[in-house]
């Protein structure tokens, strides 16, 4: 397109006409709205001013040739036709109007608003400038090519990269990146793309740059790119700086289930962990948690601080030394022994200092504490041993010491409610049958009896048979736990929780006059209820075709499972009330009875 077509006028030597056309066009293409159009109109205006001095000779020759070409056919036609007839003078020939005159006549008929641009102060000042003049340079934000900076793009990019390499700290690199963000040449789309690619590769290949990585990700949206390595560095930087809201937001596009679970409130997460999840199929948030850990463990390793682990080991060593001293200096060494065992079961003693999985978990747990509960939800070997040791330690403190009996009773009540919650969790999850073999159930009965027998020997002073009975109980219990299918994690945890309460139940009678026969009866009932519940839960499915008889039989079967619990707990509560009259223990047993009744009611309403 020529300069005259851009200005919308015919070739002319009139400078005023060129300026008028330029003023009309420049209103439509202002620099702040249409920089491309502004540059095109400006270039056309300057070119028209340069070409106007060459227009007249060329234009006159062109008009002469056009008139000669128009006159030649008329002369030839006059020679070949009859003499001309008389025609009215007015219609003999239409007067010829030059194009310039017609164009200016058309301009004169346009609305006055178009010509008002000539009177605007900024346009008047610009049009009154002397000609020829230097080409006006547009603001830096309208540069369309890196040549405007008078620097080779490759050289410019190399200079910017050299500044990154020279930075010796995260703060220095952050200051350099913030200064480079104001570079005018980076407004060009091609150079900007090369710059961002180089910056992303630089940050993805360096360690200990959390602030620079986060700033670049937010400034240039680099964390939305397809570069997986940079995304890992970006997430690791958020973890290192403990920016939990930004971390959860960044997880949403790639780990949606995990991000949605983390956005829940604390109680919503707690309830969802036990009520909404299924035992046979792992929750999607837990699967994505393991995928996230596997992805970030190498990126988080540079942020691991060795002094934190050394501090933990120092504290545990001091506690272990205190426990050993307590064993040899106190009259009752049993609490110190259990304290020592509990400290030795801490994983920090046995994990290497540079284990990426262990260190990555600790960093993620500090940055986002809910991930700790998510990680422990499906552990195949939970902290049941520590609970068991805690139970034994608390109970042993109350032996032959009436002053600590209320504390022990309170501890037992808390542990009992914890057991009932575990039991409710198994029911709410609607776990399918575990298909525990009958011989395993018999072993579980023997285990419970042996455990209760072992700890009932302590009040009678018969401690010679205690180690054998205790070791046999633990061995049988672990064998029974191993017989439960691995897929049923909740079943295993429930078995362990039941066993953890067996010993405190036996200790409830060490200071009382009630015989130890009742715990030997109630503990197997509590333990076997869960096993039979798993086996009988498929009964409604098998009898589904026998409606309504099948549903009725299924309800009676589930009622029969929980009936021994209700009878045994009720009889035990009456016996305690008659013998000792301790209202606290009676209230505790009545709560267990109410829970059993609630379980029966639940199964009557939801048989399948």
Coordinates of C-alpha atoms in Angstrom, one line a residue:
X1 CA 0.0 0.0 0.0
X2 CA 1.4 3.4 -1.1
X3 CA 1.7 6.4 1.2
X4 CA -1.1 8.1 -0.7
X5 CA -3.5 5.2 -0.1
X6 CA -2.6 5.2 3.5
X7 CA -3.4 8.9 3.8
X8 CA -6.5 8.5 1.7
X9 CA -5.6 11.2 -0.9
X10 CA -4.5 11.4 -4.5
X11 CA -0.8 12.3 -5.2
X12 CA -0.5 16.0 -4.7
X13 CA 2.1 18.7 -4.2
X14 CA 0.0 20.6 -1.7
X15 CA 1.7 20.4 1.7
X16 CA -1.5 21.6 3.5
X17 CA -3.5 18.9 1.9
X18 CA -1.0 16.3 3.1
X19 CA -1.1 17.6 6.6
X20 CA -4.8 17.8 6.6
X21 CA -5.1 14.2 5.6
X22 CA -2.5 13.2 8.2
X23 CA -4.4 15.0 10.9
X24 CA -7.6 13.2 9.9
X25 CA -5.9 9.8 9.9
X26 CA -4.0 10.3 13.1
X27 CA -7.3 10.7 15.1
X28 CA -8.1 7.2 14.2
X29 CA -4.7 5.8 15.1
X30 CA -3.5 7.3 18.3
X31 CA -0.2 6.1 19.8
X32 CA -1.7 4.8 23.0
X33 CA -4.5 2.8 21.3
X34 CA -3.1 1.7 18.0
X35 CA 0.7 2.0 17.9
X36 CA 1.0 0.0 14.7
X37 CA -1.5 2.2 12.8
X38 CA 0.2 5.3 14.3
X39 CA 3.6 4.2 12.9
X40 CA 2.1 3.4 9.5
X41 CA 0.3 6.8 9.2
X42 CA 3.4 8.6 10.4
X43 CA 5.7 6.9 7.8
X44 CA 3.2 7.6 5.0
X45 CA 3.0 11.2 6.0
X46 CA 6.8 11.6 5.9
X47 CA 7.1 9.8 2.6
X48 CA 4.4 11.9 1.0
X49 CA 6.2 15.1 2.1
X50 CA 9.4 13.8 0.4
X51 CA 7.6 12.7 -2.8
X52 CA 5.5 15.8 -3.4
X53 CA 8.3 17.7 -5.1
X54 CA 8.5 15.0 -7.8
X55 CA 4.8 14.8 -8.5
X56 CA 4.1 17.8 -10.8
X57 CA 6.3 16.9 -13.9
X58 CA 5.3 13.3 -13.7
X59 CA 1.6 14.2 -13.1
X60 CA 1.5 16.6 -16.0
X61 CA 3.0 14.1 -18.4
X62 CA 0.6 11.5 -17.2
X63 CA -2.4 13.8 -17.8
X64 CA -1.1 14.7 -21.3
X65 CA -0.9 11.1 -22.2
X66 CA -4.4 10.4 -20.8
X67 CA -5.9 13.4 -22.8
X68 CA -4.1 12.3 -26.0
X69 CA -5.4 8.7 -25.6
X70 CA -8.9 10.1 -25.1
X71 CA -8.7 12.4 -28.1
X72 CA -7.3 9.7 -30.5
X73 CA -10.4 7.4 -30.5
X74 CA -12.7 10.5 -30.9
X75 CA -10.8 11.6 -34.1
X76 CA -10.8 8.2 -35.6
X77 CA -14.5 7.7 -35.0
X78 CA -15.3 11.1 -36.6
X79 CA -13.5 10.1 -39.8
X80 CA -15.5 6.9 -40.1
X81 CA -19.0 8.1 -39.2
X82 CA -21.4 10.5 -40.9
X83 CA -21.2 14.3 -40.5
X84 CA -22.0 15.3 -37.0
X85 CA -25.5 16.0 -36.1
X86 CA -26.5 19.1 -34.4
X87 CA -26.6 18.7 -30.6
X88 CA -27.6 21.0 -27.9
X89 CA -24.6 23.0 -26.6
X90 CA -25.2 22.0 -23.0
X91 CA -25.0 18.3 -23.8
X92 CA -22.1 18.4 -26.3
X93 CA -19.4 17.8 -23.7
X94 CA -19.3 17.3 -20.0
X95 CA -16.8 19.6 -18.4
X96 CA -13.7 17.7 -17.0
X97 CA -13.0 18.0 -13.3
X98 CA -9.4 17.2 -12.2
X99 CA -9.1 14.5 -9.5
X100 CA -7.5 16.8 -7.0
X101 CA -10.3 19.3 -7.3
X102 CA -12.9 16.6 -7.0
X103 CA -11.1 15.2 -3.9
X104 CA -10.9 18.5 -2.2
X105 CA -14.5 19.2 -3.0
X106 CA -15.3 15.9 -1.3
X107 CA -13.2 16.8 1.7
X108 CA -15.1 20.1 2.0
X109 CA -18.4 18.2 2.3
X110 CA -17.2 16.1 5.2
X111 CA -18.4 16.9 8.8
X112 CA -16.5 19.6 10.7
X113 CA -15.5 17.1 13.4
X114 CA -12.9 15.5 11.1
X115 CA -11.2 18.8 10.5
X116 CA -11.2 19.8 14.1
X117 CA -8.1 17.7 14.6
X118 CA -6.2 20.4 12.9
X119 CA -6.9 22.8 15.7
X120 CA -5.9 20.5 18.5
X121 CA -2.9 22.0 20.3
X122 CA -0.7 18.9 20.1
X123 CA -1.4 18.5 16.4
X124 CA -0.9 22.2 15.6
X125 CA 2.5 22.1 17.4
X126 CA 3.5 19.0 15.5
X127 CA 2.3 20.2 12.0
X128 CA 4.1 23.6 12.5
X129 CA 7.5 21.9 12.8
X130 CA 9.9 22.6 10.0
X131 CA 10.3 20.1 7.2
X132 CA 12.4 18.1 6.6
X133 CA 12.7 16.9 10.2
X134 CA 14.0 13.8 12.0
X135 CA 11.7 10.8 12.3
X136 CA 9.9 10.8 15.6
X137 CA 10.7 7.8 17.7
X138 CA 7.8 6.1 19.3
X139 CA 7.9 5.4 23.1
X140 CA 9.8 2.3 24.1
X141 CA 6.7 0.2 24.7
X142 CA 5.9 0.5 21.0
X143 CA 9.1 -0.9 19.7
X144 CA 8.4 -3.6 17.2
X145 CA 11.9 -5.0 16.7
X146 CA 15.0 -5.4 18.9
X147 CA 17.0 -3.4 16.3
X148 CA 15.5 -0.3 17.9
X149 CA 17.8 -0.8 20.9
X150 CA 20.9 -0.6 18.6
X151 CA 22.1 -3.9 20.2
X152 CA 22.2 -7.4 18.7
X153 CA 19.5 -9.6 20.2
X154 CA 22.0 -12.5 20.8
X155 CA 24.5 -10.1 22.4
X156 CA 21.7 -8.6 24.6
X157 CA 20.5 -12.0 25.7
X158 CA 24.1 -13.1 26.5
X159 CA 24.6 -10.0 28.6
X160 CA 21.4 -10.7 30.6
X161 CA 22.4 -14.3 31.2
X162 CA 25.9 -13.2 32.3
X163 CA 24.3 -11.1 35.0
X164 CA 22.5 -14.2 36.3
X165 CA 25.7 -16.2 36.5
X166 CA 27.4 -13.4 38.4
X167 CA 24.8 -13.4 41.1
X168 CA 26.3 -15.2 44.2
X169 CA 23.1 -15.3 46.3
X170 CA 19.3 -15.6 46.0
X171 CA 18.8 -12.0 47.0
X172 CA 21.3 -10.7 44.4
X173 CA 19.7 -12.7 41.7
X174 CA 16.2 -11.4 42.7
X175 CA 17.5 -7.8 42.5
X176 CA 18.9 -8.5 39.0
X177 CA 15.7 -10.0 37.7
X178 CA 13.7 -7.1 39.1
X179 CA 16.0 -4.7 37.3
X180 CA 15.9 -6.6 34.0
X181 CA 12.1 -6.6 34.0
X182 CA 12.3 -2.9 33.0
X183 CA 14.4 -3.6 30.0
X184 CA 12.8 -2.0 26.9
X185 CA 14.1 -4.6 24.5
X186 CA 12.2 -7.4 26.4
X187 CA 8.9 -5.9 25.1
X188 CA 9.7 -7.5 21.8
X189 CA 7.8 -10.8 21.7
X190 CA 10.6 -12.9 20.1
X191 CA 13.4 -11.7 22.4
X192 CA 11.0 -12.0 25.4
X193 CA 10.3 -15.6 24.6
X194 CA 14.0 -16.4 24.3
X195 CA 14.6 -14.6 27.6
X196 CA 12.0 -16.5 29.5
X197 CA 13.2 -19.9 28.1
X198 CA 16.7 -19.1 29.2
X199 CA 15.5 -17.9 32.7
X200 CA 13.4 -21.0 33.2
X201 CA 16.3 -23.2 32.4
X202 CA 18.7 -21.3 34.6
X203 CA 16.3 -21.5 37.6
X204 CA 15.6 -25.2 37.0
X205 CA 19.3 -26.0 37.1
X206 CA 20.2 -24.1 40.3
X207 CA 19.7 -24.8 44.0
X208 CA 18.9 -22.5 46.9
X209 CA 17.1 -19.9 44.8
X210 CA 13.6 -20.0 46.4
X211 CA 12.8 -16.2 46.3
X212 CA 14.0 -15.7 42.8
X213 CA 12.1 -18.8 41.6
X214 CA 8.9 -17.7 43.2
X215 CA 9.2 -14.1 41.9
X216 CA 9.9 -15.2 38.3
X217 CA 7.0 -17.7 38.4
X218 CA 4.6 -15.0 39.6
X219 CA 6.0 -12.3 37.3
X220 CA 6.2 -14.2 34.1
X221 CA 3.7 -17.1 34.9
X222 CA 6.6 -19.6 34.4
X223 CA 5.0 -22.1 36.8
X224 CA 2.2 -22.7 34.2
X225 CA 4.7 -23.8 31.6
X226 CA 5.2 -27.4 30.5
X227 CA 8.7 -27.6 32.1
X228 CA 8.3 -30.3 34.8
X229 CA 11.7 -29.5 36.3
X230 CA 10.9 -25.9 36.8
X231 CA 7.5 -26.8 38.3
X232 CA 9.2 -29.0 40.8
X233 CA 11.7 -26.2 41.7
X234 CA 8.8 -23.8 42.1
X235 CA 6.8 -26.1 44.4
X236 CA 10.0 -26.9 46.4
X237 CA 10.6 -23.1 46.8
X238 CA 7.1 -22.6 48.2
X239 CA 7.7 -25.5 50.6
X240 CA 11.1 -24.0 51.7
X241 CA 9.6 -20.6 52.4
X242 CA 6.4 -22.2 54.0
X243 CA 4.0 -20.4 51.8
X244 CA 1.1 -22.8 52.3
X245 CA -1.8 -20.9 50.5
X246 CA 0.4 -20.4 47.4
X247 CA 1.5 -24.0 47.6
X248 CA -2.0 -25.4 47.7
X249 CA -3.0 -23.1 44.8
X250 CA -0.1 -24.3 42.7
X251 CA -1.0 -27.9 43.3
X252 CA -4.5 -27.5 41.9
X253 CA -3.8 -27.9 38.2
X254 CA -1.6 -31.0 38.6
X255 CA -2.9 -32.6 41.9
X256 CA -6.5 -31.5 42.0
X257 CA -7.7 -34.2 44.5
X258 CA -4.9 -33.4 47.0
X259 CA -5.4 -29.6 46.6
X260 CA -9.2 -30.0 47.2
X261 CA -8.6 -32.1 50.3
X262 CA -6.1 -29.5 51.7
X263 CA -8.5 -26.7 51.2
X264 CA -11.0 -28.3 53.6
X265 CA -11.2 -27.2 57.2
X266 CA -9.5 -29.2 59.9
X267 CA -12.6 -31.0 61.0
X268 CA -13.7 -31.6 57.5
X269 CA -10.4 -33.3 56.7
X270 CA -10.7 -35.3 59.9
X271 CA -14.2 -36.6 59.1
X272 CA -13.4 -37.2 55.5
X273 CA -10.4 -39.3 56.4
X274 CA -12.6 -41.8 58.3
X275 CA -16.0 -41.6 56.7
X276 CA -15.6 -41.0 53.0
X277 CA -12.6 -43.2 52.3
X278 CA -12.8 -46.8 51.4
X279 CA -10.4 -49.4 52.8
X280 CA -10.2 -51.5 49.7
X281 CA -9.5 -48.6 47.4
X282 CA -7.0 -45.9 48.3
X283 CA -8.2 -42.3 48.4
X284 CA -7.2 -40.3 45.4
X285 CA -5.7 -37.6 47.6
X286 CA -3.4 -40.1 49.2
X287 CA -2.3 -41.4 45.8
X288 CA -1.5 -37.9 44.7
X289 CA 0.3 -37.3 47.9
X290 CA 2.7 -40.1 47.1
X291 CA 3.1 -38.9 43.6
X292 CA 3.9 -35.4 44.9
X293 CA 6.5 -36.7 47.3
X294 CA 8.2 -38.8 44.7
X295 CA 8.3 -35.7 42.4
X296 CA 9.6 -33.3 45.0
X297 CA 12.0 -35.3 47.1
X298 CA 15.0 -34.6 44.9
X299 CA 14.1 -30.9 44.6
X300 CA 13.6 -30.6 48.4
X301 CA 17.0 -32.2 49.3
X302 CA 19.0 -28.9 48.9
X303 CA 16.7 -27.2 51.4
X304 CA 17.3 -29.8 54.1
X305 CA 19.0 -28.4 57.1
X306 CA 21.2 -30.9 58.8
X307 CA 21.3 -28.9 62.1
X308 CA 17.6 -29.6 62.6
X309 CA 18.2 -33.3 62.6
X310 CA 21.2 -33.0 64.9
X311 CA 19.0 -31.0 67.3
X312 CA 16.4 -33.7 67.3
X313 CA 19.0 -36.4 67.9
X314 CA 20.5 -34.3 70.7
X315 CA 17.1 -33.9 72.4
X316 CA 16.3 -37.6 72.0
X317 CA 19.7 -38.6 73.4
X318 CA 19.1 -36.4 76.4
X319 CA 15.7 -38.0 77.0
X320 CA 17.2 -41.5 76.6
X321 CA 19.9 -40.7 79.1
X322 CA 17.3 -39.4 81.5
X323 CA 15.2 -42.6 81.1
X324 CA 18.3 -44.8 81.7
X325 CA 19.1 -42.9 84.9
X326 CA 15.5 -43.2 86.0
X327 CA 15.7 -47.0 85.6
X328 CA 18.6 -47.3 88.0
X329 CA 17.6 -44.7 90.5
X330 CA 13.8 -45.0 91.0
X331 CA 12.2 -47.8 93.0
X332 CA 9.9 -48.7 90.1
X333 CA 12.0 -49.1 86.9
X334 CA 9.1 -50.2 84.6
X335 CA 8.1 -46.7 83.4
X336 CA 11.7 -45.9 82.6
X337 CA 12.0 -49.2 80.6
X338 CA 9.0 -48.4 78.5
X339 CA 10.2 -44.8 78.1
X340 CA 13.5 -46.1 76.7
X341 CA 11.8 -48.5 74.4
X342 CA 9.5 -45.7 73.1
X343 CA 12.5 -43.5 72.3
X344 CA 14.4 -46.3 70.6
X345 CA 11.4 -46.9 68.2
X346 CA 11.8 -43.3 66.8
X347 CA 12.7 -43.5 63.2
X348 CA 15.2 -40.7 63.4
X349 CA 17.7 -43.1 64.9
X350 CA 17.8 -45.5 62.0
X351 CA 17.2 -43.2 58.9
X352 CA 20.3 -41.9 57.1
X353 CA 20.8 -38.2 57.3
X354 CA 20.6 -37.7 53.6
X355 CA 17.5 -39.9 53.0
X356 CA 15.5 -37.8 50.4
X357 CA 12.2 -39.4 51.3
X358 CA 12.5 -38.8 55.0
X359 CA 13.8 -35.3 54.7
X360 CA 11.3 -34.4 52.0
X361 CA 8.4 -35.5 54.2
X362 CA 9.7 -33.4 57.1
X363 CA 9.9 -30.3 55.0
X364 CA 6.4 -30.9 53.5
X365 CA 5.0 -31.5 57.0
X366 CA 6.4 -28.2 58.3
X367 CA 5.1 -26.3 55.3
X368 CA 1.7 -28.0 55.2
X369 CA 0.9 -29.8 58.5
X370 CA -2.3 -31.6 57.2
X371 CA 0.0 -33.7 55.0
X372 CA 1.3 -35.5 58.1
X373 CA -2.2 -36.9 58.9
X374 CA -2.7 -37.8 55.3
X375 CA 0.6 -39.7 55.2
X376 CA -0.2 -41.6 58.4
X377 CA -3.8 -42.5 57.3
X378 CA -2.8 -45.6 55.4
X379 CA 0.3 -46.8 57.1
X380 CA 0.3 -50.5 57.4
X381 CA 2.2 -50.5 60.7
X382 CA 0.9 -47.5 62.6
X383 CA 2.0 -46.2 66.0
X384 CA 0.1 -48.9 67.8
X385 CA 3.2 -50.0 69.7
X386 CA 3.7 -46.6 71.1
X387 CA 0.1 -46.5 72.3
X388 CA 0.6 -49.9 73.9
X389 CA 3.7 -48.8 75.6
X390 CA 2.0 -45.6 76.8
X391 CA -0.9 -47.7 78.2
X392 CA 1.4 -50.0 80.1
X393 CA 3.5 -47.1 81.4
X394 CA 0.4 -45.2 82.7
X395 CA -1.0 -48.3 84.3
X396 CA 2.2 -49.4 86.0
X397 CA 2.4 -46.0 87.7
X398 CA -0.9 -46.7 89.5
X399 CA 0.1 -50.1 90.9
X400 CA 0.0 -49.9 94.7
X401 CA -0.5 -46.2 94.5
X402 CA -4.0 -45.0 95.2
X403 CA -3.1 -41.4 94.5
X404 CA -2.7 -41.9 90.8
X405 CA -5.8 -44.1 90.3
X406 CA -8.0 -41.2 89.1
X407 CA -5.4 -40.3 86.5
X408 CA -5.3 -43.9 85.3
X409 CA -9.1 -44.1 85.1
X410 CA -9.2 -40.9 83.0
X411 CA -6.5 -42.3 80.7
X412 CA -8.5 -45.5 80.3
X413 CA -11.7 -43.6 79.5
X414 CA -9.9 -41.6 76.8
X415 CA -8.4 -44.8 75.3
X416 CA -11.7 -46.5 75.4
X417 CA -13.3 -43.7 73.4
X418 CA -10.4 -43.9 71.0
X419 CA -11.1 -47.6 70.6
X420 CA -14.8 -47.0 70.0
X421 CA -14.0 -44.4 67.4
X422 CA -11.7 -46.9 65.6
X423 CA -14.5 -49.4 65.7
X424 CA -17.0 -46.8 64.3
X425 CA -14.6 -46.0 61.6
X426 CA -14.6 -49.6 60.4
X427 CA -18.4 -49.7 60.3
X428 CA -18.7 -46.4 58.6
X429 CA -16.3 -47.3 55.9
X430 CA -18.5 -50.4 55.1
X431 CA -15.5 -52.6 54.7
X432 CA -16.1 -55.8 52.8
X433 CA -15.4 -59.1 54.7
X434 CA -11.8 -59.8 55.5
X435 CA -12.4 -63.6 55.2
X436 CA -10.3 -64.3 58.3
X437 CA -9.8 -68.0 58.6
X438 CA -11.4 -69.8 61.6
X439 CA -8.0 -70.9 62.9
X440 CA -6.9 -67.2 63.1
X441 CA -10.0 -66.4 65.1
X442 CA -9.2 -69.2 67.5
X443 CA -5.7 -67.9 67.8
X444 CA -7.0 -64.4 68.5
X445 CA -9.1 -65.9 71.4
X446 CA -6.1 -67.6 72.8
X447 CA -4.1 -64.4 72.4
X448 CA -6.5 -62.3 74.4
X449 CA -6.8 -64.9 77.2
X450 CA -3.0 -65.2 77.4
X451 CA -2.5 -61.4 77.5
X452 CA -5.1 -61.0 80.3
X453 CA -3.6 -63.9 82.2
X454 CA -0.1 -62.6 81.9
X455 CA -1.0 -59.2 83.4
X456 CA -3.3 -60.7 86.0
X457 CA -0.3 -62.5 87.5
X458 CA 1.3 -59.3 88.6
X459 CA -1.1 -58.5 91.6
X460 CA -0.7 -62.1 92.9
X461 CA 3.1 -61.8 92.8
X462 CA 3.6 -64.7 90.5
X463 CA 6.1 -63.1 88.2
X464 CA 8.0 -66.2 87.1
X465 CA 5.4 -67.1 84.5
X466 CA 4.8 -63.6 83.4
X467 CA 7.5 -63.4 80.6
X468 CA 6.5 -66.6 79.0
X469 CA 2.8 -65.6 78.9
X470 CA 3.5 -62.1 77.7
X471 CA 5.8 -63.3 74.9
X472 CA 3.3 -65.9 73.8
X473 CA 0.6 -63.4 73.7
X474 CA 2.5 -60.9 71.6
X475 CA 3.6 -63.7 69.2
X476 CA 0.1 -65.0 68.7
X477 CA -1.3 -61.5 68.3
X478 CA 1.2 -60.6 65.6
X479 CA 0.6 -63.8 63.8
X480 CA -3.2 -63.1 63.9
X481 CA -2.5 -59.6 62.6
X482 CA -0.4 -61.0 59.8
X483 CA -3.3 -63.3 58.8
X484 CA -5.5 -60.4 57.9
X485 CA -5.2 -59.6 54.2
X486 CA -2.9 -56.7 53.4
X487 CA -5.5 -54.9 51.3
X488 CA -7.7 -54.4 54.4
X489 CA -5.6 -51.8 56.1
X490 CA -8.5 -50.6 58.4
X491 CA -9.0 -54.2 59.5
X492 CA -5.4 -54.5 60.6
X493 CA -5.5 -51.2 62.4
X494 CA -8.7 -52.1 64.2
X495 CA -7.2 -55.4 65.3
X496 CA -4.2 -53.5 66.7
X497 CA -6.4 -51.0 68.5
X498 CA -8.4 -53.8 70.1
X499 CA -5.3 -55.5 71.3
X500 CA -3.9 -52.2 72.6
X501 CA -6.9 -51.9 74.9
X502 CA -6.7 -55.5 76.2
X503 CA -3.9 -54.8 78.6
X504 CA -5.5 -51.7 80.1
X505 CA -8.7 -53.6 80.5
X506 CA -6.9 -56.3 82.5
X507 CA -5.2 -53.6 84.7
X508 CA -8.6 -52.2 85.6
X509 CA -8.8 -54.9 88.3
X510 CA -5.3 -54.8 89.9
X511 CA -6.4 -52.6 92.8
X512 CA -10.0 -53.8 93.1
X513 CA -11.7 -56.8 94.6
X514 CA -13.4 -58.0 91.4
X515 CA -12.1 -61.2 90.0
X516 CA -10.1 -61.2 86.8
X517 CA -12.6 -63.5 85.1
X518 CA -14.7 -60.7 83.7
X519 CA -12.0 -59.1 81.6
X520 CA -11.1 -62.5 80.3
X521 CA -14.7 -62.8 79.0
X522 CA -15.2 -59.2 77.8
X523 CA -11.9 -58.8 76.0
X524 CA -12.5 -61.7 73.6
X525 CA -16.0 -60.5 73.0
X526 CA -14.7 -57.1 72.0
X527 CA -12.0 -58.5 69.8
X528 CA -14.2 -61.2 68.1
X529 CA -17.0 -58.8 67.4
X530 CA -14.9 -57.1 64.7
X531 CA -13.8 -60.4 63.2
X532 CA -17.3 -61.8 63.0
X533 CA -18.5 -58.5 61.7
X534 CA -16.2 -58.8 58.7
X535 CA -17.2 -62.3 58.0
X536 CA -21.0 -61.7 58.3
X537 CA -21.1 -58.4 56.5
X538 CA -21.5 -60.2 53.1
X539 CA -24.5 -62.2 54.4
X540 CA -27.1 -59.6 53.1
X541 CA -25.5 -59.8 49.7
X542 CA -25.8 -63.6 49.6
X543 CA -29.4 -63.5 50.8
X544 CA -30.4 -60.6 48.6
X545 CA -32.5 -62.8 46.4
X546 CA -34.6 -64.1 49.3
X547 CA -36.4 -60.8 49.9
X548 CA -37.8 -60.1 52.5
X549 CA -36.8 -63.2 54.3
X550 CA -33.1 -62.7 53.4
X551 CA -33.0 -59.2 54.9
X552 CA -34.7 -60.4 58.0
X553 CA -32.1 -63.2 58.5
X554 CA -29.3 -60.7 57.8
X555 CA -30.6 -58.4 60.5
X556 CA -30.8 -61.1 63.0
X557 CA -27.3 -62.3 62.1
X558 CA -25.9 -58.9 62.7
X559 CA -27.9 -58.5 65.9
X560 CA -26.5 -61.9 67.1
X561 CA -23.0 -60.6 66.5
X562 CA -23.3 -57.7 68.9
X563 CA -25.6 -59.3 71.4
X564 CA -22.8 -61.0 73.4
X565 CA -21.1 -57.7 73.7
X566 CA -24.2 -56.1 75.1
X567 CA -24.9 -58.9 77.6
X568 CA -21.3 -59.2 78.7
X569 CA -20.8 -55.4 79.2
X570 CA -24.1 -55.1 81.0
X571 CA -23.3 -58.0 83.4
X572 CA -19.9 -56.6 84.0
X573 CA -21.3 -53.1 84.8
X574 CA -23.7 -54.7 87.3
X575 CA -21.0 -56.7 89.0
X576 CA -18.8 -53.6 89.3
X577 CA -21.6 -51.7 90.8
X578 CA -22.4 -54.3 93.4
X579 CA -18.9 -55.0 94.4
X580 CA -17.2 -51.6 94.6
X581 CA -19.8 -49.0 93.8
X582 CA -17.4 -46.9 91.8
X583 CA -19.6 -44.6 89.8
X584 CA -16.8 -43.5 87.4
X585 CA -16.2 -47.1 86.3
X586 CA -19.9 -47.8 86.1
X587 CA -20.3 -44.7 83.8
X588 CA -17.5 -45.9 81.6
X589 CA -19.0 -49.3 81.2
X590 CA -22.5 -47.9 80.5
X591 CA -21.0 -45.8 77.8
X592 CA -19.6 -49.0 76.2
X593 CA -23.1 -50.5 76.5
X594 CA -24.7 -47.4 74.8
X595 CA -22.2 -47.8 72.0
X596 CA -23.0 -51.4 71.5
X597 CA -26.7 -50.5 71.4
X598 CA -26.0 -47.8 68.9
X599 CA -24.1 -50.3 66.8
X600 CA -27.0 -52.7 66.8
X601 CA -29.4 -49.9 65.9
X602 CA -27.2 -48.9 63.0
X603 CA -27.1 -52.4 61.6
X604 CA -30.8 -52.8 61.9
X605 CA -31.3 -49.7 59.8
X606 CA -28.4 -50.4 57.4
X607 CA -28.2 -54.2 57.0
X608 CA -26.2 -54.0 53.7

